[in-house]
């Protein structure tokens, strides 16, 4: 079978490296890329010498390219994805997939019209082995019916390393749109709910007055049927933590619970992807190092077979809709 | 100095043992006790042969007794405490300190009129070394300004072991009144806020239809100034957990955070009182085994000196007020 050929447009967030690699591991071939900024293009060209650096139009008009991937500045992602879909291509984008409810409405409409795939790479799920494993356990009934998820998503700010756009509300979409969208997707995934009601939402700048548009703290309380979910995100990872964030998720079921310590187990065991399952039989620490990350393989399959195995299109959009509505609610209050 | 003499009235919850012991460790002497039920009185008499079993009136009218302690059925605590205060005695009671806002209003009025102490033993704070240590660290500025607390309070249901009143809404006050009041007190303690706004609250029976008045799940979202707090409580501790509950508290500050694993470190280190502090310098696991629990000593001092060192009377009442208002809000929705 000929490898699926794809191209990257917009390398502004370093998540692009993960997006490209998960496709290459699935056998796809990076054919071309585009970035306006030489400083972003150069290391990319060095790493992928087989990919031509061309302008965006050349990529969109190349019938040999099936998929466009992007980690452009967040507010530029939806227009790019719409252009890609209108050119008959599928699209896989870093989260947030869009930065306003208006963009989401237009993306949804074009996706429906064109029948193309608009996939948002919620990496705290798809690129995290313990999250994938937790999904398997919950689906197998290991903790009964899920009634609550509580997720903490601290991130390291490191302001000197950040580009100008990172500190602009209009360009990022705000803290809930940007980093809580991960957890909105996981709430839907783990509860199986098609959508969720936003009970409450907060955004704030608690301790970064020199960058007033930065929202350094955010939270959402969600409800869907018999389940509720609390999401807390922030840019307060202390310098002393050996990784970018102590991401946690506790999934409470009627017959047990699962705790994920996604990126490290602080003062505990080495490595990442710590999964602790507590059920009627005991406390189990489950090794996730051998868990496959199926998102790339499934997305390549979906592109060929026009299926939705990597993530239902509806969940992809609903997760962003929840985050965007929570963002709007929090900014009104 | 003559030891402070105290008596116990109402042994319905086993918390009474901890309440008596913390006073005895502080040098106070258990002079008498009362319980209607022989099954509750007998083990108590065996353990404390020096304490006379008498009727409640004898205790209230004994001028040699300074303090009444109680773990009566929750709805009976406020009337007992009011009687104790009207008889010139101080009162220390298991949480919840009362089960309705009407009881709270009357307790507050009598406390003001009599000038007696009405202390609620929030044991997840006062009887937990790592919580006390966290209070010292936060007060010393170890994590900067506290902007969020997220607390999980799972409890083991063990329905066969529970008395009839445990399953009655009117007698317990509901799940937020009962077990979330602990965390309401800790929110005020760690943020230093005098009071808090209830943003949202939930109570539910998710999986115990045979005891329909039992609320097996509850949550509260709080806000006070620049801080928010999420509280989740439940009766879903799985049988396989080696203790009654995997109580957690994460305190997020602008310069660091503290995680408490109060009663065990599941699949981690042995023992209780695990405190993990992450700040600019690193990840620190702090041994809390030598931390003093000052509540008993301070309460005995307060009784002698008419001070409020164990806990300000206002915080004691505000914590219950938040829990009771959240309970009412959740039951209206």
XYZ file of C-alpha atoms in Angstrom:
666
model
C 0.000 0.000 0.000
C 1.328 3.460 -0.877
C 2.070 5.462 2.263
C -0.400 8.210 3.085
C 1.252 11.541 2.284
C 0.703 14.534 4.543
C 1.986 18.067 4.999
C 2.405 20.468 7.915
C 1.270 24.102 7.788
C 2.007 26.259 10.830
C 4.744 25.161 13.225
C 4.116 27.790 15.896
C 3.556 25.409 18.795
C 6.094 22.672 19.444
C 3.244 20.150 19.621
C 3.776 19.894 15.854
C 6.674 17.512 16.458
C 4.437 15.048 18.270
C 1.738 15.337 15.619
C 4.193 14.573 12.822
C 5.846 11.724 14.678
C 2.596 9.923 15.536
C 1.712 9.916 11.836
C 5.164 8.767 10.749
C 5.002 5.933 13.261
C 1.721 4.966 11.600
C 3.490 4.728 8.242
C 2.496 8.108 6.812
C 5.011 10.212 4.913
C 5.682 13.897 5.558
C 5.792 15.270 2.000
C 5.950 19.024 2.533
C 5.637 21.785 5.090
C 5.069 25.472 5.343
C 6.067 28.054 7.947
C 6.427 31.795 7.338
C 9.084 32.132 10.016
C 12.547 30.977 9.100
C 13.342 30.299 12.758
C 10.554 27.725 12.903
C 11.224 26.239 9.456
C 14.930 25.623 9.856
C 14.953 22.976 12.608
C 11.996 21.308 10.899
C 13.857 21.123 7.586
C 16.896 19.731 9.391
C 14.844 17.014 11.038
C 12.823 16.121 7.923
C 15.111 16.595 4.917
C 12.706 14.662 2.681
C 9.934 17.229 3.137
C 9.861 20.209 0.764
C 9.370 23.674 2.249
C 6.732 25.268 0.024
C 4.016 27.865 0.347
C 0.654 26.927 1.810
C -1.208 27.168 -1.478
C 1.083 24.554 -3.087
C 0.186 22.158 -0.276
C -3.553 22.818 -0.482
C -3.534 22.310 -4.248
C -1.408 19.159 -4.229
C -3.759 16.237 -4.943
C -1.135 13.827 -3.677
C -1.481 15.136 -0.117
C -4.380 13.629 1.853
C -3.935 15.318 5.207
C -2.801 18.680 6.513
C -1.519 18.903 10.083
C -1.053 22.157 11.949
C 0.109 23.738 15.169
C -0.344 27.299 13.879
C -1.169 30.186 16.221
C -4.494 29.000 17.703
C -6.736 31.686 16.160
C -5.391 30.780 12.681
C -6.195 27.087 12.897
C -9.897 27.121 11.979
C -9.474 29.193 8.776
C -6.631 26.888 7.730
C -8.652 23.761 8.488
C -11.611 25.116 6.546
C -9.352 25.816 3.571
C -7.910 22.302 3.825
C -11.367 20.688 3.938
C -12.558 22.838 0.996
C -9.541 21.539 -0.913
C -10.675 17.971 -0.222
C -8.135 17.270 2.495
C -8.497 15.958 6.009
C -7.082 18.045 8.841
C -5.422 17.185 12.143
C -4.663 20.070 14.449
C -3.131 20.762 17.843
C -5.619 21.745 20.550
C -7.361 24.148 20.733
C -8.902 23.330 17.394
C -10.402 26.811 17.193
C -10.633 29.874 19.436
C -14.246 31.075 19.196
C -17.750 29.675 18.972
C -18.118 31.433 15.599
C -15.082 29.572 14.263
C -16.472 26.312 15.638
C -19.818 26.881 13.896
C -18.105 27.500 10.570
C -15.791 24.515 10.971
C -18.752 22.284 11.783
C -20.668 23.484 8.756
C -17.785 22.982 6.348
C -16.984 19.592 7.862
C -20.599 18.508 7.317
C -20.639 19.873 3.779
C -17.349 18.366 2.708
C -17.408 15.134 4.697
C -13.735 15.626 5.536
C -12.142 14.782 8.916
C -11.319 17.638 11.315
C -9.408 15.926 14.097
C -8.045 17.724 17.148
C -5.057 16.011 18.719
C -6.012 16.081 22.410
C -2.569 14.906 23.414
C -3.278 14.563 27.160
C -5.451 11.673 26.010
C -4.080 10.371 22.712
C -0.370 10.742 23.471
C -0.551 9.488 27.057
C -0.357 5.734 27.571
C -1.966 5.712 31.018
C -4.980 7.648 29.725
C -5.447 5.185 26.888
C -5.119 2.294 29.357
C -7.666 3.909 31.697
C -10.066 4.073 28.762
C -9.673 0.327 28.222
C -10.229 -0.393 31.925
C -13.320 1.814 32.190
C -14.776 0.317 29.010
C -14.205 -3.169 30.467
C -16.202 -2.205 33.583
C -13.243 -2.165 35.987
C -14.717 0.623 38.135
C -18.438 0.304 37.363
C -20.321 3.394 36.271
C -18.248 6.604 36.123
C -19.797 9.271 38.378
C -17.010 11.857 38.674
C -13.766 12.904 37.083
C -11.445 15.373 38.793
C -8.553 16.593 36.697
C -5.658 18.880 37.529
C -3.737 20.340 34.593
C -0.896 22.538 35.830
C 1.510 23.798 33.149
C 4.895 25.522 33.334
C 4.711 29.148 32.213
C 8.380 29.786 31.412
C 7.503 33.230 30.005
C 10.882 33.979 28.381
C 10.511 30.956 26.111
C 7.005 31.948 24.982
C 6.230 33.826 21.755
C 4.300 37.090 21.858
C 1.013 35.482 20.741
C 0.984 33.216 23.803
C 0.135 36.238 25.973
C -2.724 37.500 23.760
C -6.273 36.494 24.638
C -7.559 36.772 21.072
C -4.801 34.623 19.634
C -4.935 31.795 22.188
C -8.640 31.760 22.962
C -8.025 31.898 26.720
C -6.959 29.308 29.278
C -10.089 27.124 29.196
C -10.182 27.009 25.378
C -6.492 26.237 25.260
C -5.638 23.800 28.036
C -8.973 22.792 29.585
C -10.229 21.501 26.207
C -8.041 18.422 26.815
C -10.019 17.626 29.920
C -13.391 18.404 28.355
C -12.619 15.689 25.821
C -11.616 13.269 28.574
C -14.815 13.987 30.536
C -16.889 12.989 27.502
C -14.622 10.028 26.773
C -14.672 8.546 30.276
C -18.339 9.184 31.050
C -19.555 8.237 27.583
C -21.791 11.315 27.647
C -22.524 12.888 24.252
C -22.366 16.394 25.692
C -22.182 18.188 29.055
C -23.752 21.107 30.875
C -21.405 23.770 32.246
C -22.334 24.318 35.887
C -19.666 26.938 36.590
C -16.451 28.283 35.080
C -13.666 30.619 36.183
C -10.753 32.310 34.416
C -8.344 34.655 36.168
C -4.941 36.252 36.191
C -3.879 35.588 39.774
C -0.183 36.416 39.774
C 1.049 37.660 36.394
C 0.118 41.355 36.269
C 2.870 42.123 33.744
C 1.001 40.025 31.121
C -2.597 41.043 31.882
C -4.192 39.104 29.013
C -2.692 35.845 30.223
C -5.205 33.788 32.153
C -2.983 31.869 34.551
C -5.856 30.006 36.249
C -9.073 28.400 35.075
C -11.625 25.862 36.260
C -14.848 24.262 35.037
C -17.515 22.212 36.784
C -19.398 19.946 34.363
C -22.485 17.770 34.640
C -23.819 15.104 32.281
C -26.473 12.673 33.454
C -25.260 10.980 36.635
C -21.695 12.237 36.272
C -19.948 15.450 37.233
C -16.477 16.639 36.378
C -14.143 19.209 37.895
C -11.357 20.585 35.724
C -8.602 22.834 37.097
C -5.900 24.243 34.827
C -3.145 26.734 35.564
C 0.277 28.082 34.584
C 1.792 27.675 38.052
C 4.062 24.618 37.761
C 6.932 25.456 40.132
C 10.491 25.546 38.788
C 11.438 22.669 41.081
C 9.190 20.135 39.353
C 11.333 18.034 36.992
C 8.750 18.108 34.205
C 6.292 20.627 32.721
C 3.308 19.656 34.811
C 1.966 17.279 37.439
C -1.104 16.306 35.410
C -3.602 14.197 37.332
C -6.928 12.608 36.658
C -9.048 10.755 39.207
C -11.921 8.774 37.697
C -14.477 7.754 40.336
C -16.759 4.849 39.543
C -19.430 3.120 41.565
C -17.184 0.029 41.912
C -13.701 1.551 42.143
C -11.503 4.411 41.061
C -8.497 5.116 38.897
C -5.838 7.742 39.510
C -3.538 8.822 36.689
C -0.261 10.595 37.408
C 0.402 11.316 33.790
C 3.844 12.831 33.494
C 5.532 11.987 36.779
C 4.875 10.461 40.192
C 6.242 13.224 42.434
C 8.551 11.760 45.088
C 7.347 8.303 44.016
C 8.341 5.956 41.234
C 10.381 7.041 38.199
C 9.030 7.522 34.702
C 5.646 8.627 33.414
C 2.199 7.068 32.899
C 1.416 5.970 36.446
C -1.968 4.277 36.725
C -3.371 3.253 40.114
C -6.571 1.232 40.109
C -8.412 0.587 43.364
C -11.258 -1.907 43.248
C -12.864 -4.507 45.490
C -9.798 -6.731 45.265
C -7.079 -4.276 46.163
C -4.770 -1.477 45.062
C -3.151 -2.174 41.695
C -0.375 -0.167 40.051
C -0.608 -1.008 36.378
C 2.422 -0.770 34.131
C 1.455 1.222 31.030
C 4.835 1.201 29.288
C 3.695 -1.375 26.734
C 0.360 0.286 25.944
C -0.040 1.213 22.291
C -1.064 4.761 21.391
C -3.567 3.984 18.632
C -4.586 7.495 17.591
C -2.129 7.842 14.674
C -2.821 4.386 13.283
C -6.562 4.889 13.665
C -6.481 8.321 12.032
C -4.593 6.964 9.028
C -7.177 4.167 8.818
C -10.031 6.695 9.081
C -8.549 8.772 6.270
C -8.408 5.725 3.991
C -11.707 4.130 5.036
C -13.786 7.254 5.860
C -14.532 5.943 9.368
C -14.329 7.586 12.850
C -12.286 5.099 14.867
C -9.669 7.533 16.247
C -12.370 9.742 17.811
C -15.968 10.386 16.798
C -16.184 13.714 14.963
C -19.046 14.726 17.274
C -16.922 14.262 20.422
C -14.060 16.186 18.863
C -16.345 19.187 18.333
C -18.381 18.849 21.544
C -15.217 18.930 23.658
C -14.203 22.241 22.071
C -17.765 23.540 22.348
C -17.767 22.887 26.098
C -14.400 24.584 26.532
C -15.427 27.589 24.412
C -18.765 27.987 26.189
C -17.073 27.698 29.584
C -14.558 30.329 28.462
C -17.394 32.668 27.459
C -19.309 32.007 30.691
C -16.237 32.648 32.826
C -15.444 35.899 31.016
C -19.012 37.171 31.463
C -18.891 36.754 35.237
C -2.858 22.648 88.425
C -6.008 20.554 88.890
C -6.808 18.615 85.713
C -9.711 19.918 83.672
C -12.674 17.562 84.193
C -14.942 16.708 81.288
C -17.813 14.365 80.468
C -19.136 12.667 77.336
C -22.826 12.658 76.389
C -23.804 10.709 73.280
C -21.484 7.974 72.024
C -23.345 7.224 68.793
C -20.432 7.838 66.424
C -17.102 6.154 67.082
C -15.383 9.520 66.673
C -16.072 9.882 70.405
C -12.998 7.766 71.142
C -10.715 10.215 69.340
C -12.362 13.193 71.013
C -11.862 11.717 74.483
C -8.296 10.642 73.797
C -7.139 14.017 72.467
C -8.372 15.625 75.691
C -6.793 12.972 77.904
C -3.492 13.442 76.093
C -3.819 17.137 76.942
C -4.127 16.259 80.633
C -7.911 16.479 81.001
C -9.803 13.897 83.050
C -12.910 12.046 81.867
C -15.154 12.281 84.939
C -18.458 10.910 83.686
C -20.405 9.840 80.631
C -23.910 9.223 79.454
C -25.355 6.991 76.753
C -28.901 5.668 76.641
C -27.853 2.529 74.783
C -26.229 -0.166 76.842
C -24.390 -1.464 73.768
C -22.602 1.863 73.400
C -22.026 2.411 77.134
C -20.467 -0.949 77.931
C -17.236 -0.759 75.906
C -16.849 2.848 77.040
C -17.164 1.874 80.702
C -14.659 -0.930 80.168
C -12.153 1.441 78.620
C -12.657 4.249 81.156
C -13.412 2.604 84.514
C -12.785 5.889 86.365
C -15.684 7.608 84.611
C -19.140 7.302 86.200
C -22.070 6.408 83.943
C -24.785 8.873 84.951
C -27.758 10.550 83.359
C -27.266 13.642 81.228
C -28.839 16.003 83.766
C -26.316 14.984 86.450
C -23.513 15.943 84.071
C -25.057 19.258 83.083
C -25.640 20.195 86.729
C -22.197 19.145 87.964
C -20.224 22.347 88.596
C -17.000 20.368 88.639
C -17.320 19.544 84.919
C -16.049 22.265 82.582
C -16.575 20.651 79.205
C -19.075 18.335 77.576
C -17.990 16.323 74.548
C -20.394 14.538 72.246
C -20.699 12.319 69.216
C -24.479 11.944 69.548
C -26.715 11.366 66.521
C -25.982 14.507 64.455
C -29.426 16.113 64.723
C -29.246 15.862 68.537
C -25.926 17.670 68.897
C -27.081 21.291 68.716
C -29.796 20.959 71.402
C -27.287 19.207 73.670
C -24.624 21.857 73.050
C -27.129 24.625 73.756
C -28.068 22.941 77.035
C -24.399 22.568 77.938
C -23.678 26.254 77.218
C -26.757 27.346 79.182
C -25.388 25.319 82.094
C -22.138 27.283 81.883
C -20.140 24.545 80.187
C -18.017 24.544 77.061
C -18.848 22.011 74.354
C -16.738 20.041 71.906
C -18.596 18.000 69.335
C -17.940 15.670 66.445
C -18.698 17.117 63.003
C -21.282 17.986 61.838
C -21.815 20.370 64.711
C -25.469 20.766 63.758
C -27.763 19.603 60.956
C -29.783 22.667 59.921
C -29.370 26.385 59.450
C -32.030 26.928 62.133
C -29.949 24.919 64.621
C -26.857 26.898 63.630
C -28.647 30.212 64.214
C -29.755 29.139 67.675
C -26.320 27.764 68.581
C -24.704 31.018 67.457
C -27.111 33.090 69.517
C -26.641 31.052 72.689
C -22.869 30.985 72.196
C -22.865 34.803 71.946
C -25.121 35.177 74.960
C -23.248 32.781 77.195
C -19.701 33.376 75.989
C -19.069 29.631 76.094
C -16.975 27.682 73.557
C -18.777 25.566 70.930
C -15.944 23.709 69.212
C -16.460 21.277 66.358
C -13.725 18.671 66.073
C -12.996 18.772 62.336
C -10.811 15.696 62.600
C -9.612 15.672 58.966
C -7.755 18.804 60.035
C -7.133 18.601 63.789
C -6.400 14.869 64.032
C -4.279 14.666 60.868
C -0.586 15.482 61.223
C 0.011 16.262 57.563
C -2.857 18.766 57.528
C -1.462 20.536 60.570
C 2.000 20.570 58.956
C 0.543 21.965 55.718
C -0.992 24.768 57.764
C 2.456 25.638 59.157
C 4.017 25.583 55.686
C 1.309 27.743 54.116
C 1.480 30.226 57.007
C 5.256 30.422 56.522
C 4.768 31.333 52.847
C 6.097 28.069 51.415
C 3.747 28.149 48.409
C 2.953 31.875 48.157
C -0.654 32.939 48.017
C -3.212 30.086 48.060
C -5.435 30.262 44.958
C -7.103 26.845 44.916
C -7.770 23.836 47.084
C -9.047 20.589 45.611
C -10.082 17.976 48.118
C -11.308 14.424 47.669
C -13.026 12.809 50.656
C -14.066 9.252 49.823
C -15.416 7.202 52.741
C -16.190 3.503 53.148
C -19.916 2.832 53.380
C -19.882 -0.611 55.019
C -23.681 -0.519 55.372
C -24.035 -3.540 57.679
C -21.932 -1.812 60.333
C -24.009 1.395 60.209
C -26.827 2.236 62.625
C -30.285 3.042 61.313
C -29.873 6.830 61.781
C -26.921 6.868 59.383
C -29.338 6.302 56.477
C -31.785 9.062 57.504
C -31.432 12.476 55.889
C -32.983 14.356 58.814
C -30.741 12.721 61.374
C -27.421 13.150 59.541
C -28.059 16.457 57.790
C -26.996 15.047 54.420
C -23.625 14.283 52.862
C -22.348 17.851 52.524
C -23.315 18.781 56.098
C -21.774 15.605 57.402
C -18.523 14.946 55.545
C -17.945 18.025 53.373
C -17.969 20.284 56.462
C -14.411 19.041 57.149
C -13.280 20.455 53.851
C -15.232 23.701 54.213
C -13.224 24.328 57.383
C -9.978 23.527 55.579
C -10.848 25.882 52.701
C -11.242 28.750 55.177
C -8.150 27.672 57.125
C -5.813 27.423 54.139
C -7.046 30.486 52.256
C -7.413 32.630 55.353
C -10.790 33.790 54.024
C -13.357 34.717 56.680
C -16.199 33.231 54.644
C -16.892 31.800 51.168
C -19.475 32.010 48.414
C -21.016 28.743 47.224
C -20.740 28.685 43.434
C -22.361 25.271 42.971
C -23.272 22.204 44.998
C -24.490 18.680 44.244
C -25.872 15.840 46.351
C -26.995 12.529 44.892
C -27.694 8.883 45.480
C -25.821 7.329 42.555
C -25.730 3.656 43.409
C -27.548 2.838 46.648
C -31.239 2.647 45.736
C -32.017 0.375 48.707
C -31.235 3.290 51.085
C -32.806 6.170 49.163
C -32.182 8.845 51.817
C -28.452 8.157 51.788
C -26.588 10.711 49.707
C -23.618 8.693 48.483
C -22.075 11.567 46.482
C -21.657 15.291 47.020
C -19.554 18.177 45.737
C -19.163 21.911 46.333
C -17.396 24.631 44.379
C -16.401 27.571 46.605
C -15.021 31.029 45.942
C -13.503 33.567 48.329
C -11.539 36.507 47.004
C -8.780 35.221 44.721
C -9.222 31.590 45.783
C -11.546 28.818 44.694
C -12.074 25.408 46.209
C -13.503 22.155 44.902
C -14.732 19.603 47.415
C -15.801 16.086 46.428
C -17.112 13.622 49.007
C -18.587 10.157 48.573
C -19.300 6.783 50.166
C -17.603 4.766 47.405
C -14.309 3.615 48.952
C -13.754 0.189 47.349
C -13.374 -2.861 49.583
C -9.836 -3.366 48.297
C -8.481 -0.162 49.825
C -6.678 -1.034 53.071
C -8.135 1.938 54.951
C -11.454 3.791 55.128
C -10.676 6.426 52.546
C -8.047 7.820 50.210
C -8.436 11.387 51.459
C -6.515 13.935 49.407
C -6.003 17.648 49.450
C -4.061 19.641 46.859
C -3.316 23.223 47.890
C -2.226 25.353 44.929
C -0.281 28.512 45.641
C 1.266 31.084 43.362
C 4.774 29.825 44.297
C 4.239 26.098 44.736
C 1.778 23.431 45.766
C 1.235 20.861 48.484
C -0.417 17.479 48.102
C -1.672 15.608 51.160
C -2.362 11.884 51.015
C -3.884 11.812 54.444
C -4.567 8.216 55.368
C -2.468 6.208 52.925
C -0.255 6.548 49.864
C -1.886 3.981 47.567
C 0.769 1.715 46.019
C 3.404 4.081 47.420
C 5.060 4.435 50.804
C 3.664 2.856 53.982
C 1.929 4.725 56.786
C -0.247 7.809 56.808
C 0.250 11.586 56.674
C 2.077 11.891 53.361
C 2.938 15.499 52.513
C 4.507 16.388 49.163
C 5.639 19.977 48.705
C 6.711 21.199 45.268
C 8.329 24.609 45.119
C 11.006 26.410 43.110
C 13.722 24.258 44.624
C 12.328 20.801 44.038
C 9.959 18.067 45.121
C 10.040 17.464 48.876
C 8.373 14.634 50.778
C 8.085 15.867 54.327
C 7.944 13.440 57.237
C 5.007 14.409 59.452
C 5.330 11.621 62.022
C 6.750 14.005 64.627
C 4.207 16.778 64.099
C 2.232 17.652 67.236
C -1.570 17.729 67.038
C -2.192 20.865 69.089
C -6.000 20.995 69.055
C -6.543 19.217 72.393
C -3.886 21.179 74.243
C -5.125 24.445 72.740
C -8.758 23.680 73.561
C -7.886 22.954 77.202
C -5.944 26.248 77.256
C -8.898 28.091 75.698
C -11.254 26.676 78.316
C -9.034 27.927 81.125
C -8.024 31.261 79.573
C -11.209 32.079 77.546
C -9.176 32.440 74.333
C -9.690 31.045 70.770
C -6.332 29.451 69.960
C -7.594 26.009 68.891
C -9.853 27.535 66.208
C -11.574 30.905 66.024
C -15.235 30.498 66.998
C -16.201 32.373 63.808
C -14.391 29.877 61.548
C -15.954 26.964 63.401
C -19.431 28.310 62.636
C -18.699 29.639 59.128
C -17.452 26.236 58.015
C -20.749 24.633 59.090
C -22.709 27.520 57.570
C -21.057 26.919 54.178
C -21.727 23.181 54.358
C -25.358 23.692 55.436
C -26.015 26.316 52.754
C -24.404 24.097 50.109
C -26.580 21.217 51.299
C -29.698 23.385 50.963
C -28.633 24.689 47.543
C -27.922 21.177 46.263
C -31.265 19.868 47.491
C -33.152 22.709 45.810
C -31.673 21.915 42.380
